[in-house]
Coordinates of C-alpha atoms and ligand atoms in Angstrom, one line a residue:
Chain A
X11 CA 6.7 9.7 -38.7
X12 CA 4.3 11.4 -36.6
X13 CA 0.6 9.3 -36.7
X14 CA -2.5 11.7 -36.2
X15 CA -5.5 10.4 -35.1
X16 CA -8.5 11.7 -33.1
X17 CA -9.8 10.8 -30.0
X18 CA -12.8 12.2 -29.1
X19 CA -13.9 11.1 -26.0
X20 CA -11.3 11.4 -23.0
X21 CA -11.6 11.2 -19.7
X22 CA -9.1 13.6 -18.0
X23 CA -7.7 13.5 -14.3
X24 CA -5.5 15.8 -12.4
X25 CA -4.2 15.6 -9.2
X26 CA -1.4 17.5 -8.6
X27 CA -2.9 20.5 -6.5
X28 CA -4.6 20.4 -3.6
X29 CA -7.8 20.4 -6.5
X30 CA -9.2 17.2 -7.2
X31 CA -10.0 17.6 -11.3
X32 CA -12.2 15.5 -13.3
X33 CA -13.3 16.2 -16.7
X34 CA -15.0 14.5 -19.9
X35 CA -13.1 16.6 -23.1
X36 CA -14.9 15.6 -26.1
X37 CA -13.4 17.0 -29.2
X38 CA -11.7 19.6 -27.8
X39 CA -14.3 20.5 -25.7
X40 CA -15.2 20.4 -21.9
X41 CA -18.1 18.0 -22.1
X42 CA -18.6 17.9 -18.1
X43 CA -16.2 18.8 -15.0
X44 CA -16.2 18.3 -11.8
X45 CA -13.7 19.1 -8.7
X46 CA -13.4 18.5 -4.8
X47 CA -10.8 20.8 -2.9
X48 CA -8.9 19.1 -0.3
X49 CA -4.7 18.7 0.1
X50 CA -5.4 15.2 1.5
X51 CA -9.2 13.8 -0.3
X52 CA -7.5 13.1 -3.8
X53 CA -8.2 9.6 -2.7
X54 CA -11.4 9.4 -2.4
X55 CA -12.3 12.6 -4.9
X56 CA -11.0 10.8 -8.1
X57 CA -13.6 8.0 -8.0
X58 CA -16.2 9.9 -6.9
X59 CA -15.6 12.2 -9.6
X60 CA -15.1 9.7 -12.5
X61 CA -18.4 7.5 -11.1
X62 CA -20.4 11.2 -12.0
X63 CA -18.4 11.6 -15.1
X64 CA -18.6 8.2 -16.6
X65 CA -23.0 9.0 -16.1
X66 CA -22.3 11.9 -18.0
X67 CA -20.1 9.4 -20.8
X68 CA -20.0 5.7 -20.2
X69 CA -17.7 5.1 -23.2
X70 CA -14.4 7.0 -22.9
X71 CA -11.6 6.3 -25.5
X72 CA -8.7 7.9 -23.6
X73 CA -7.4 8.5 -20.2
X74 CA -5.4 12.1 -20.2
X75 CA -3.4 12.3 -16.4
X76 CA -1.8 15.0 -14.8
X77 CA 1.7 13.6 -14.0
X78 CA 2.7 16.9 -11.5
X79 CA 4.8 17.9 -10.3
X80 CA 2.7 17.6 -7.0
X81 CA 3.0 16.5 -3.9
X82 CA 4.0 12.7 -3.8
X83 CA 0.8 11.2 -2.4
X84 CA -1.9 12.8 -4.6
X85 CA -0.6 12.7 -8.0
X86 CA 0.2 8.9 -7.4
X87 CA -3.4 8.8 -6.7
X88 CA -4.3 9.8 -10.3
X89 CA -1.9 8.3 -12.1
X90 CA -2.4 4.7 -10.5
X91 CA -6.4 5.1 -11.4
X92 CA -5.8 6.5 -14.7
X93 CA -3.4 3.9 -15.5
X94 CA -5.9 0.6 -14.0
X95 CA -8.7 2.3 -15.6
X96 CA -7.3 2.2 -19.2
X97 CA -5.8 -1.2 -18.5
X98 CA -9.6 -2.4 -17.8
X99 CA -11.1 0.1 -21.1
X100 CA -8.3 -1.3 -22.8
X101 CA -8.0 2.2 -24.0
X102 CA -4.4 4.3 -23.9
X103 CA -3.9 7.0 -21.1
X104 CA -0.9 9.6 -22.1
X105 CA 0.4 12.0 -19.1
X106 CA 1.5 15.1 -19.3
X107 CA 3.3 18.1 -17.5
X108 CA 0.3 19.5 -15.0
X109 CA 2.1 23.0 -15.2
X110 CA 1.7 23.3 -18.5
X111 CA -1.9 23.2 -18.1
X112 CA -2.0 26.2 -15.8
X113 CA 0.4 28.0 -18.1
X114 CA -2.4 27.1 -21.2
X115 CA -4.8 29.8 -19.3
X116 CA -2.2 32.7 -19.0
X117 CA -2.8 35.3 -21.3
X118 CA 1.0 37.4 -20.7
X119 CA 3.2 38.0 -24.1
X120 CA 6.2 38.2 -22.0
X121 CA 8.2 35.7 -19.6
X122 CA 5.8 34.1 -16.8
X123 CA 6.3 31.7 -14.2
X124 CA 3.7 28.9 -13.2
X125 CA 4.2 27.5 -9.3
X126 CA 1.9 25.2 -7.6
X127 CA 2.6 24.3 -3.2
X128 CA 5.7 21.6 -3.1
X129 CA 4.9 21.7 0.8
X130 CA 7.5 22.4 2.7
X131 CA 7.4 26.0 2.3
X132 CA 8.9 25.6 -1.5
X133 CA 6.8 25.5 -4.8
X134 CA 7.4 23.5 -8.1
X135 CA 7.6 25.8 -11.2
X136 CA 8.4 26.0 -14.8
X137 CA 8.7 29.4 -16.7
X138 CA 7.3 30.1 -19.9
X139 CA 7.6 31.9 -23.3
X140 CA 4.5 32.7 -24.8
X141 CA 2.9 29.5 -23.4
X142 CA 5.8 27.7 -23.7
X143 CA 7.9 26.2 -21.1
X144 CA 11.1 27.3 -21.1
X145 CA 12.9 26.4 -18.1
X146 CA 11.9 23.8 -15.5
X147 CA 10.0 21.9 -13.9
X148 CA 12.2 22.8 -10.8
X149 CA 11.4 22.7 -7.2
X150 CA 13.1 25.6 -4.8
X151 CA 11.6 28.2 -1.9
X152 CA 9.6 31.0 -3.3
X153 CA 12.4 33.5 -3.4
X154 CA 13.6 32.0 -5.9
X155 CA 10.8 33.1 -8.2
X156 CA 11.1 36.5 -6.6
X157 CA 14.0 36.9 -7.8
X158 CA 13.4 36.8 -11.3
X159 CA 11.1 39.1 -11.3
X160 CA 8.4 37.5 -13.7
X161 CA 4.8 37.5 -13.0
X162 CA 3.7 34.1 -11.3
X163 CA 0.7 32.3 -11.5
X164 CA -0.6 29.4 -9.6
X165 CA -2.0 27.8 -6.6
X166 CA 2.1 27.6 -5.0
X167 CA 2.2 31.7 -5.9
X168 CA -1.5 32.5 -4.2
X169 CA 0.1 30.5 -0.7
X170 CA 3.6 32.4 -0.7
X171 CA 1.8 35.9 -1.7
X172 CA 4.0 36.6 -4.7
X173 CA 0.9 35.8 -7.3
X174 CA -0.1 38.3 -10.0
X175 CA -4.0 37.2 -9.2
X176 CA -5.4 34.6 -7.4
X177 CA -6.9 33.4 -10.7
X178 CA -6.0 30.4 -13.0
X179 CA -4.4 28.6 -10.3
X180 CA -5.1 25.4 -11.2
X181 CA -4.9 23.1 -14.8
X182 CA -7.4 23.6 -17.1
X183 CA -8.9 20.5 -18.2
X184 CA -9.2 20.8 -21.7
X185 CA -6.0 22.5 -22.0
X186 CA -4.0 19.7 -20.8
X187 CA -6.1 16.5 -22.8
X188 CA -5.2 19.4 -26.1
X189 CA -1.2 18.7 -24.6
X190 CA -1.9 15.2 -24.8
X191 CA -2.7 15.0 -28.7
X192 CA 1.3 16.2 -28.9
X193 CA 4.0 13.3 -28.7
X194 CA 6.5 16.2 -27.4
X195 CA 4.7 16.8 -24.2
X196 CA 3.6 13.3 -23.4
X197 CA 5.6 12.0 -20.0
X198 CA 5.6 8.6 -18.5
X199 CA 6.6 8.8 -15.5
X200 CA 5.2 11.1 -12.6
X201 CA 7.7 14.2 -12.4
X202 CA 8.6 13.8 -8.7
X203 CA 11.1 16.5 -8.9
X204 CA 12.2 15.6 -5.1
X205 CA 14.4 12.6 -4.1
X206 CA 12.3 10.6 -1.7
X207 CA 13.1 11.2 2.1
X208 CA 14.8 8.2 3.3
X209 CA 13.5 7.3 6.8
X210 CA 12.8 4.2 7.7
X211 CA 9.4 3.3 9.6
X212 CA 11.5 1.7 12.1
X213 CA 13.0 5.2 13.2
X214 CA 9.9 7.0 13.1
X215 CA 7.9 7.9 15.8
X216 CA 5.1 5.6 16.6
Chain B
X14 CA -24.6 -15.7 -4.7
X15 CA -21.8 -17.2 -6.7
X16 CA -20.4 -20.2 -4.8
X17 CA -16.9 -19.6 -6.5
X18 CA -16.4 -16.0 -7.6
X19 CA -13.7 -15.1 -9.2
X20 CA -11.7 -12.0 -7.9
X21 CA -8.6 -10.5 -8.2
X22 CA -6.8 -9.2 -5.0
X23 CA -4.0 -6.4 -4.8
X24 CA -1.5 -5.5 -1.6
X25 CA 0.3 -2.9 -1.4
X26 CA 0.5 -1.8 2.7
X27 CA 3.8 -2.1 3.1
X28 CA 6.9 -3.1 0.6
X29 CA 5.2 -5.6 -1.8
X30 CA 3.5 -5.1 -4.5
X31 CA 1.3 -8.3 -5.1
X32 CA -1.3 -9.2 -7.3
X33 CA -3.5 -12.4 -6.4
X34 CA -6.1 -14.3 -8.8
X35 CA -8.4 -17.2 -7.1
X36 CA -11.3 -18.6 -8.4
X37 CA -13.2 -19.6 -5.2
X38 CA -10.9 -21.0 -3.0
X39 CA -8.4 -22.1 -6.1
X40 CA -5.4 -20.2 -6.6
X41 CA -5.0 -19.1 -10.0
X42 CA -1.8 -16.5 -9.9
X43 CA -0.3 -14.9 -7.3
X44 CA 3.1 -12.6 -8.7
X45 CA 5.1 -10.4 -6.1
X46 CA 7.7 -7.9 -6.7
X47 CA 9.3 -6.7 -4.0
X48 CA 11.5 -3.0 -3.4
X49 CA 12.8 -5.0 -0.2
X50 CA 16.3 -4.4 -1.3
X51 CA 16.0 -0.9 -2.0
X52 CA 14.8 -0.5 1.9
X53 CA 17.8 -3.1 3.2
X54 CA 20.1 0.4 2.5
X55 CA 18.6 2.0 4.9
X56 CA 17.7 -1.2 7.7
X57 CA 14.0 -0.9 7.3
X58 CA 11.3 0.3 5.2
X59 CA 11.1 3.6 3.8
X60 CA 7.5 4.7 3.1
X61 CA 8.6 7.4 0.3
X62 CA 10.3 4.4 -1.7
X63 CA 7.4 1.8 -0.8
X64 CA 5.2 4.0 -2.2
X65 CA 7.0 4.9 -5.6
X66 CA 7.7 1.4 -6.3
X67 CA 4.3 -0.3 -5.9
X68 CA 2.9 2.8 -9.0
X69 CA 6.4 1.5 -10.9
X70 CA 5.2 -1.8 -10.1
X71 CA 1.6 -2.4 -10.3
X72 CA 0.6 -2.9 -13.9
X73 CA 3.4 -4.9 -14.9
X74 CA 2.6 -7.3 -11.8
X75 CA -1.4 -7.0 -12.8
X76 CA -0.1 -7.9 -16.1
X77 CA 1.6 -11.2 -14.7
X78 CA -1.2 -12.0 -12.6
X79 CA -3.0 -12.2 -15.5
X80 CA -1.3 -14.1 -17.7
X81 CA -0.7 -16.7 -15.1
X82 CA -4.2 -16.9 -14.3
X83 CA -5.2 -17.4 -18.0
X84 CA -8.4 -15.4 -17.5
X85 CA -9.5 -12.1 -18.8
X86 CA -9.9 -9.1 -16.7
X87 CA -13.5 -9.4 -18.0
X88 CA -14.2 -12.6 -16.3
X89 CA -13.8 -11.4 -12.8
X90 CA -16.7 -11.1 -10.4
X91 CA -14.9 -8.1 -7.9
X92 CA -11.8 -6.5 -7.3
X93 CA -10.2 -6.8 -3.9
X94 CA -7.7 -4.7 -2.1
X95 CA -6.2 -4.3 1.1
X96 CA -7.8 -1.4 2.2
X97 CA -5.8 -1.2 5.9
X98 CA -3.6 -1.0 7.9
X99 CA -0.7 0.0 6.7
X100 CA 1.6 2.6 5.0
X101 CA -1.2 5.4 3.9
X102 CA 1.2 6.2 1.1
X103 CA 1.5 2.8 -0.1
X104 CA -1.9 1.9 0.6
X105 CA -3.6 4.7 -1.3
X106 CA -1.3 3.5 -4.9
X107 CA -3.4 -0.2 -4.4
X108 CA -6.8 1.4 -3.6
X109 CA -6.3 4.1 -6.1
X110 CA -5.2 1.1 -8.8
X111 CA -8.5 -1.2 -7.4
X112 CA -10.7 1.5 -7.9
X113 CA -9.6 2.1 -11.0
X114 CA -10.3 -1.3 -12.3
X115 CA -13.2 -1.5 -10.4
X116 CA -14.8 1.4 -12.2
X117 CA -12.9 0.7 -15.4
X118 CA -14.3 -3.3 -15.3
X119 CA -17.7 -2.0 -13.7
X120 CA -17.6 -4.7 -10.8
X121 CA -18.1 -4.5 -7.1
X122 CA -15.1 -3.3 -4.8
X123 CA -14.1 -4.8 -1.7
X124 CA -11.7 -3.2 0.4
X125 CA -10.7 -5.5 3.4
X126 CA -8.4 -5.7 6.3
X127 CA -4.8 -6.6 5.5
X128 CA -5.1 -8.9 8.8
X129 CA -7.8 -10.8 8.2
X130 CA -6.2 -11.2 4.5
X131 CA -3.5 -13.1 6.2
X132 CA -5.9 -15.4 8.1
X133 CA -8.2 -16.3 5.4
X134 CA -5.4 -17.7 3.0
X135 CA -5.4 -20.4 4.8
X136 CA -8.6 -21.6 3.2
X137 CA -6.7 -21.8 -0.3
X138 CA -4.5 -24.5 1.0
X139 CA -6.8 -26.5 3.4
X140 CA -9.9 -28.0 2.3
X141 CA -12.6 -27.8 6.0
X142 CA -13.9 -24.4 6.3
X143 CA -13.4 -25.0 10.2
X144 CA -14.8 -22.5 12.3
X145 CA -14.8 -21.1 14.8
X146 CA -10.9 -20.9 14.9
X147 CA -8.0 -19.3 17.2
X148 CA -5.8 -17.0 15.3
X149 CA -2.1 -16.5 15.9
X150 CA -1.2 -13.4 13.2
X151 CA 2.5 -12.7 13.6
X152 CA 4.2 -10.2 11.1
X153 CA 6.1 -7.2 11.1
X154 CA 3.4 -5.1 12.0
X155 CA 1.1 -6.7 14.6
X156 CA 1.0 -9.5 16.9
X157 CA -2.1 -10.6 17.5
X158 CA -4.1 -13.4 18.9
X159 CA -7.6 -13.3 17.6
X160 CA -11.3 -15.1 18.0
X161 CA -12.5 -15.9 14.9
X162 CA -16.0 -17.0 14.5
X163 CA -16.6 -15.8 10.5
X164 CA -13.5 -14.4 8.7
X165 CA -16.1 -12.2 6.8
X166 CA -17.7 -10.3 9.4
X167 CA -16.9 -11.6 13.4
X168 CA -13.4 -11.2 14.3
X169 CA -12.7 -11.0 18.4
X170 CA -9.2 -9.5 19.5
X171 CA -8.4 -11.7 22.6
X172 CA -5.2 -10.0 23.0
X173 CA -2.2 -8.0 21.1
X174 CA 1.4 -6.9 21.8
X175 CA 1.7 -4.2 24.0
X176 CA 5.0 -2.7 22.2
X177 CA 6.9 -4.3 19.3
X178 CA 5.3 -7.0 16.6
X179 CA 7.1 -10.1 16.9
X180 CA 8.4 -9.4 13.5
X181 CA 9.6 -5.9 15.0
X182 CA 11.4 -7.6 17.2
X183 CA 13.3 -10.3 15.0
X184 CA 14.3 -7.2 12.9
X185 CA 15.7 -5.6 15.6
X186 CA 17.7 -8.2 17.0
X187 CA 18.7 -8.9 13.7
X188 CA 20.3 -5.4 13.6
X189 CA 22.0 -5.7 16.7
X190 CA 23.7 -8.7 15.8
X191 CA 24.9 -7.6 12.1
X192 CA 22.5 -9.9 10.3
X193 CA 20.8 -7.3 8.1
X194 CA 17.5 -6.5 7.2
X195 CA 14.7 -8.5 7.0
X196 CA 15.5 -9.9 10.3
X197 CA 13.1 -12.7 10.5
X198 CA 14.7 -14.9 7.3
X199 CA 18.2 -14.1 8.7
X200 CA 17.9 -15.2 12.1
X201 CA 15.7 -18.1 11.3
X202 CA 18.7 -19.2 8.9
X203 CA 21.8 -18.5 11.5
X204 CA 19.6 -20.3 14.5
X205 CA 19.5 -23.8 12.6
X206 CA 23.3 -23.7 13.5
X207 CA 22.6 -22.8 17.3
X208 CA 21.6 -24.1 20.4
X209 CA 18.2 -22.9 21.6
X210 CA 19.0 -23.8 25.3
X211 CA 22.3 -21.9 25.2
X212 CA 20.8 -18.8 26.9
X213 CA 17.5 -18.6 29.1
X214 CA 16.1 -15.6 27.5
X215 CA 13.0 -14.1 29.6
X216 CA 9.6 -14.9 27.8
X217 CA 7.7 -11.8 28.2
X218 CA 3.9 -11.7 30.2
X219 CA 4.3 -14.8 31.4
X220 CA 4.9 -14.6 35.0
X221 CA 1.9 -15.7 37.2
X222 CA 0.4 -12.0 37.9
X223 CA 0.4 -11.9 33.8
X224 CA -1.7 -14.6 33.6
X225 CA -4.5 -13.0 35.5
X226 CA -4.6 -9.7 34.1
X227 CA -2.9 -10.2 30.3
X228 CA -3.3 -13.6 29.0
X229 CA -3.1 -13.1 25.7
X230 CA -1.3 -10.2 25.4
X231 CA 2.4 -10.0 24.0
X232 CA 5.5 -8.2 25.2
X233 CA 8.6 -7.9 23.5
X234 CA 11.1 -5.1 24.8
X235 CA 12.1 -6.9 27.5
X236 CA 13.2 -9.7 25.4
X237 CA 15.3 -7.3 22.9
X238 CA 16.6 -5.2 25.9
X239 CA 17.9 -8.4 27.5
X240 CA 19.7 -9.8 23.6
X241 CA 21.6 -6.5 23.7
X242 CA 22.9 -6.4 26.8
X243 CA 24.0 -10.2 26.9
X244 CA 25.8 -9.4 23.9
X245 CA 27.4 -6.7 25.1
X246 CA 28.4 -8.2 28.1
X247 CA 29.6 -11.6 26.8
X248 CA 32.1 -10.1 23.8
X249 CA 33.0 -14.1 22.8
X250 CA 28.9 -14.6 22.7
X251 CA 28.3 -17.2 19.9
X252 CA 26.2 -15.6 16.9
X253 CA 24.0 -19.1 16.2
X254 CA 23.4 -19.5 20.1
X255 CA 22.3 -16.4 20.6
X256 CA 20.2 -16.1 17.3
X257 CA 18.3 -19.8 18.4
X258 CA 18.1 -19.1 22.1
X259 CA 16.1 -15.3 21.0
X260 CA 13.6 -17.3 18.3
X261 CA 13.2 -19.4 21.0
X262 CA 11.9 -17.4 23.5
X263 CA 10.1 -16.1 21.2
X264 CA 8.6 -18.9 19.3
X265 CA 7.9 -20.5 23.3
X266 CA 5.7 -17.5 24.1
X267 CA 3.7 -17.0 20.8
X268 CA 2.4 -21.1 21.6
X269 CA 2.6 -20.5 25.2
X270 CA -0.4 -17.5 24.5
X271 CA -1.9 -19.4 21.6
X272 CA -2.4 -23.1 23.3
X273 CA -3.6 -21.1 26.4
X274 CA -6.2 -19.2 24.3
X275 CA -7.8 -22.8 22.5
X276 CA -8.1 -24.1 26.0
X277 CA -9.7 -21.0 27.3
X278 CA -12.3 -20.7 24.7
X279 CA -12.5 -24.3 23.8
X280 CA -11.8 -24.3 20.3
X281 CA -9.9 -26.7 19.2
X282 CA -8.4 -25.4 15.8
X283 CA -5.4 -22.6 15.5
X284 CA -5.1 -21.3 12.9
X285 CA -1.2 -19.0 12.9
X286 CA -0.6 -16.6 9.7
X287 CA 1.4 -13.3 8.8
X288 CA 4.8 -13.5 7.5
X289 CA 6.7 -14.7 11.1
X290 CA 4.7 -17.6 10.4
X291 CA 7.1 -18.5 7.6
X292 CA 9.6 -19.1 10.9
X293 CA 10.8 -23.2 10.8
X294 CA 11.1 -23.1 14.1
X295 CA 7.5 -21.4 15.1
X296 CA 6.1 -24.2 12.4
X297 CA 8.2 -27.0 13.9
X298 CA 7.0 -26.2 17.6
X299 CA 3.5 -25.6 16.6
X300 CA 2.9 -29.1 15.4
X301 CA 4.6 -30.9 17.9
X302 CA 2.5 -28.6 21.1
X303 CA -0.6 -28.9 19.1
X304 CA -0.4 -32.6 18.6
X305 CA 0.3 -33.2 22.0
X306 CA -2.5 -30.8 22.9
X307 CA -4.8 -32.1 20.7
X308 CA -5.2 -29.3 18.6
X309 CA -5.9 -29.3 15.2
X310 CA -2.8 -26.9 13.0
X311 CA -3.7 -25.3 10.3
X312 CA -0.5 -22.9 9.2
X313 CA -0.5 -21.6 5.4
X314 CA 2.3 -22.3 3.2
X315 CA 5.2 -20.4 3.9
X316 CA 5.0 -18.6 0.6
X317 CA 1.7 -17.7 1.3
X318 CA 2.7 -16.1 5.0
X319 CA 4.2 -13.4 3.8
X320 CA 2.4 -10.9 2.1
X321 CA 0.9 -11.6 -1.2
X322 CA -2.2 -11.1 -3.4
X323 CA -3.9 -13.7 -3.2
X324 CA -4.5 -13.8 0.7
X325 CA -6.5 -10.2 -0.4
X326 CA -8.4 -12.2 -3.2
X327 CA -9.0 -15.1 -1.0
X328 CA -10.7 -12.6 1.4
X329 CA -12.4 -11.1 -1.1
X330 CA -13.8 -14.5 -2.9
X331 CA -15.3 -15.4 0.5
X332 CA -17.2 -11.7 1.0
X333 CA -18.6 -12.4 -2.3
X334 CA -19.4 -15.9 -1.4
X335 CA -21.1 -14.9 1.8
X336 CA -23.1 -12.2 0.1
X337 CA -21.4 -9.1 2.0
X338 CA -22.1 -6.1 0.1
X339 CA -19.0 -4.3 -1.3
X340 CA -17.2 -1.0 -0.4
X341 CA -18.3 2.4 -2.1
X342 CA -16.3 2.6 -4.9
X343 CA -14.9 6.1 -3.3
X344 CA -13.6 4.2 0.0
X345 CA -10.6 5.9 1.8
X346 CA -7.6 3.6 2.8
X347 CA -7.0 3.7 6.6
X348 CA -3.7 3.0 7.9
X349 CA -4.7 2.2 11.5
X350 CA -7.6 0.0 10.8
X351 CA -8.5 -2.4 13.7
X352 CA -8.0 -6.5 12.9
X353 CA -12.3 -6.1 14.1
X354 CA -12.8 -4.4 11.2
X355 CA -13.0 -7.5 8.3
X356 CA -14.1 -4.6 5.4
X357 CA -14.8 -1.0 4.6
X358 CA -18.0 0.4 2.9
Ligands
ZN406 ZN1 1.3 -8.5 6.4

């Protein structure tokens, strides 16, 4: 049996993009939000960002993360705050699918993909059905998506040129603490997607 | 100021996640969990792997850490973390995690320097808060001998190695000689066996020319070039001789440097940390050429060489103590900070 409660006040966190995304969702709606840009400054955006917010909203009652896909070393940072955090609040923090908070803002009726940058020259992307994923999250090179012939949205589409616009690339805030309320799209673990590359330190280059 | 904050420490530069808990210079919990064995696949750390394991690992060793200590998150006066050097991957899960407590609990931040971390856990086990003192830090990472007039704020490099860290180099060798990975444990445990005379190893910087223009510098190629060819050129070489004759050239050099530097500066206290300090034979040597020298030894449990939380905490509980001011809460990890640097603002 399914247990329905309300949370009003949650403190939300993604950083699975090279956008650094901070938010205060009360009720279902954005209460304050703030961003940095930056592929490498997730680490010292997300508490600069949550210092502001908590200003705006000392008491929060949930932490809502962004568990990617996303390059390895940003969305750790997120999801290793968002976790202590709570632990300290003694509040819960749920994660969910970061794509499907891009997807939340596409308006299409037919088949779309999402893709954000997976580095490397490849993207992560899902593909959904009237807002809903349908296939993925998956990790290949931008031909991929090509392929299909969809229209594609997201930061990942923007880079490789293949986007519809160079709008709605990144999650929207409230969108993903809304995915949060449902047990279906809650995830614990960060979707990594990638096997890690296995190189020691000893055989890198100093 | 508080004369004995309580502050919770958390490491995670290289392969250990680590949690620490002291209450002034008492030790309260200090809970570890490793991913060493995940690395020993592959003969050495993998930073991907590091990195994955400390966010798998982090809250249920906070959790630990906690219970152990028997205090309440609530209780604490600041969070500590090991803000550098190290992995940046790895580092940036335990200063993402500190900040996050940090701003959760609404206490001060203190990111500090991984080296001097090692140093000051020294003060946990040994009452006198001698200072100034001569610091031998030997890990994996570093070798360094270092001046150290205030563990919070005045640390002097007096000299470093100029290629591998001594722990490098017992990795290495371990490697070449089929003892797997960590070296240091592995080749401390086959040399008990050995003869430490068996083969006169060269002790790196030490000739008379070295003296003059690198005293306290470390060098530690030429030592690992000359292991690999005596075993390939003596197929019937004797594992244990080999393994205590290499520790011992080693171990000679690291006191050689160390005892020169306490007679140079005239301090008369060493103080050796960092996780080749857990060695039996660096500890055995050590006392005997500091007794004789008239030194006074002051080496850390071997539990606590290695790294661990609570070395951060203890670090932490004495910037507190001293009245430094803490890190902005936004600080950015830096993998190459310099052993000068005790903190970050
Ligand atoms: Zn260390």
């Amino acid at each position: 049996m399914e247990e329905f409660f309300f949370v009003s006040i949650t403190l939300a966190i993604d950083t699975s993009t090279s956008r650094t995304s901070v938010a205060i969702v009360d009720e279902g709606a954005l209460l304050w939000h703030g961003f940095r840009d930056g592929a490498t400054s997730h680490g010292s955006a997300v508490p600069a960002l949550v210092s502001e917010a908590l200003n705006r909203a000392p008491i929060i009652e949930q932490v809502v993360v962004g568990m990617g896909p996303g390059p390895f070393t940003g969305l750790r940072i997120g999801i290793a705050f968002a976790r202590t955090f709570a632990l300290a609040r003694l509040i819960p923090v749920i994660g969910v699918c970061s794509l499907d908070a891009i997807a939340s803002q596409v308006h299409e009726k037919d088949d779309f993909i999402v893709a954000t940058d997976a580095r490397r020259r490849e993207v992560y992307w899902a593909q959904y059905r009237a807002g809903v994923r349908v296939e993925g999250p998956h990790v290949d090179l931008p031909s991929v998506l090509v392929e299909r012939g969809l229209p594609v949205f997201g930061e990942g589409a923007v880079k490789y040129s293949i986007a519809q616009n160079d709008e709605d690339q990144f999650p929207d805030m409230v969108a993903l603490v809304n995915l949060a309320q449902d047990s279906d799209f809650q995830i614990d673990e960060p979707l990594y997607i990638r096997r890690p590359d296995a190189v020691p330190t000893s055989e890198r280059v100093k | 100021m508080k004369s004995e904050p309580l502050v919770l420490g958390i490491e995670t530069s290289c392969d250990e996640t680590a949690v620490g808990i002291v209450r002034g210079r008492t030790l309260l919990a200090n809970v570890i969990a490793s991913s060493v064995e995940e690395h020993a696949l592959f003969g050495g750390v993998v930073p991907e792997i590091a990195s994955r394991a400390h966010l798998e690992s982090i809250l249920v060793v906070l959790d630990a850490a906690l219970k152990e200590s028997k205090i309440s998150l609530n209780d604490i006066d600041a969070v500590a973390v090991t803000a550098g050097p190290g992995l940046v991957g790895a580092l940036l899960v335990g200063v993402s995690s500190a900040s996050g407590l940090a701003l959760g609990l609404g206490k001060p931040l203190y990111g500090v320097n991984h080296l001097a971390a090692h140093v000051s856990v020294d003060l946990l086990t040994h009452d006198e808060p001698v200072v100034p003192v001569i610091a031998l830090l030997v890990s994996g990472g570093h070798s360094s001998l270092l001046q150290i007039d205030d563990i919070t704020s005045s640390v002097v490099k007096l000299g470093e190695s100029i290629d591998d860290a001594a722990g490098e180099a017992f990795d290495k060798i371990a490697r070449v000689m089929g003892l797997g990975f960590p070296g240091g444990p592995a080749i401390d445990h086959e040399a008990r066996l050995g003869n430490a005379r068996a083969v006169d190893f060269p002790r790196g910087l030490t000739q008379s020319g070295d003296w003059q223009t690198r005293p306290f510098d470390f060098s530690f190629s030429g030592l690992k070039t000359a292991v690999a060819r005596y075993l390939e050129s003596t197929p019937k070489f004797i594992r244990a001789d080999v393994a205590a004759s290499f520790q011992e050239a080693i171990v000679d050099v690291l006191l050689l440097k160390a005892l020169a530097a306490c007679k140079k500066t005239g301090i008369d206290t060493l103080v050796i940390a960092g996780g080749v300090a857990a060695n039996s034979r660096l500890r055995t040597l050590a006392a005997e050429r500091c007794q004789a020298a008239k030194i006074r030894l002051r080496v850390p449990p071997a539990g606590l060489c290695t790294d661990n939380g609570a070395m951060v905490a203890s670090l932490g509980s004495l910037m507190v103590a001293s009245g430094r001011s803490p890190s902005q809460v936004d600080l950015e990890a830096d993998s190459s900070l310099p052993v000068t640097s005790v903190s970050l603002n």
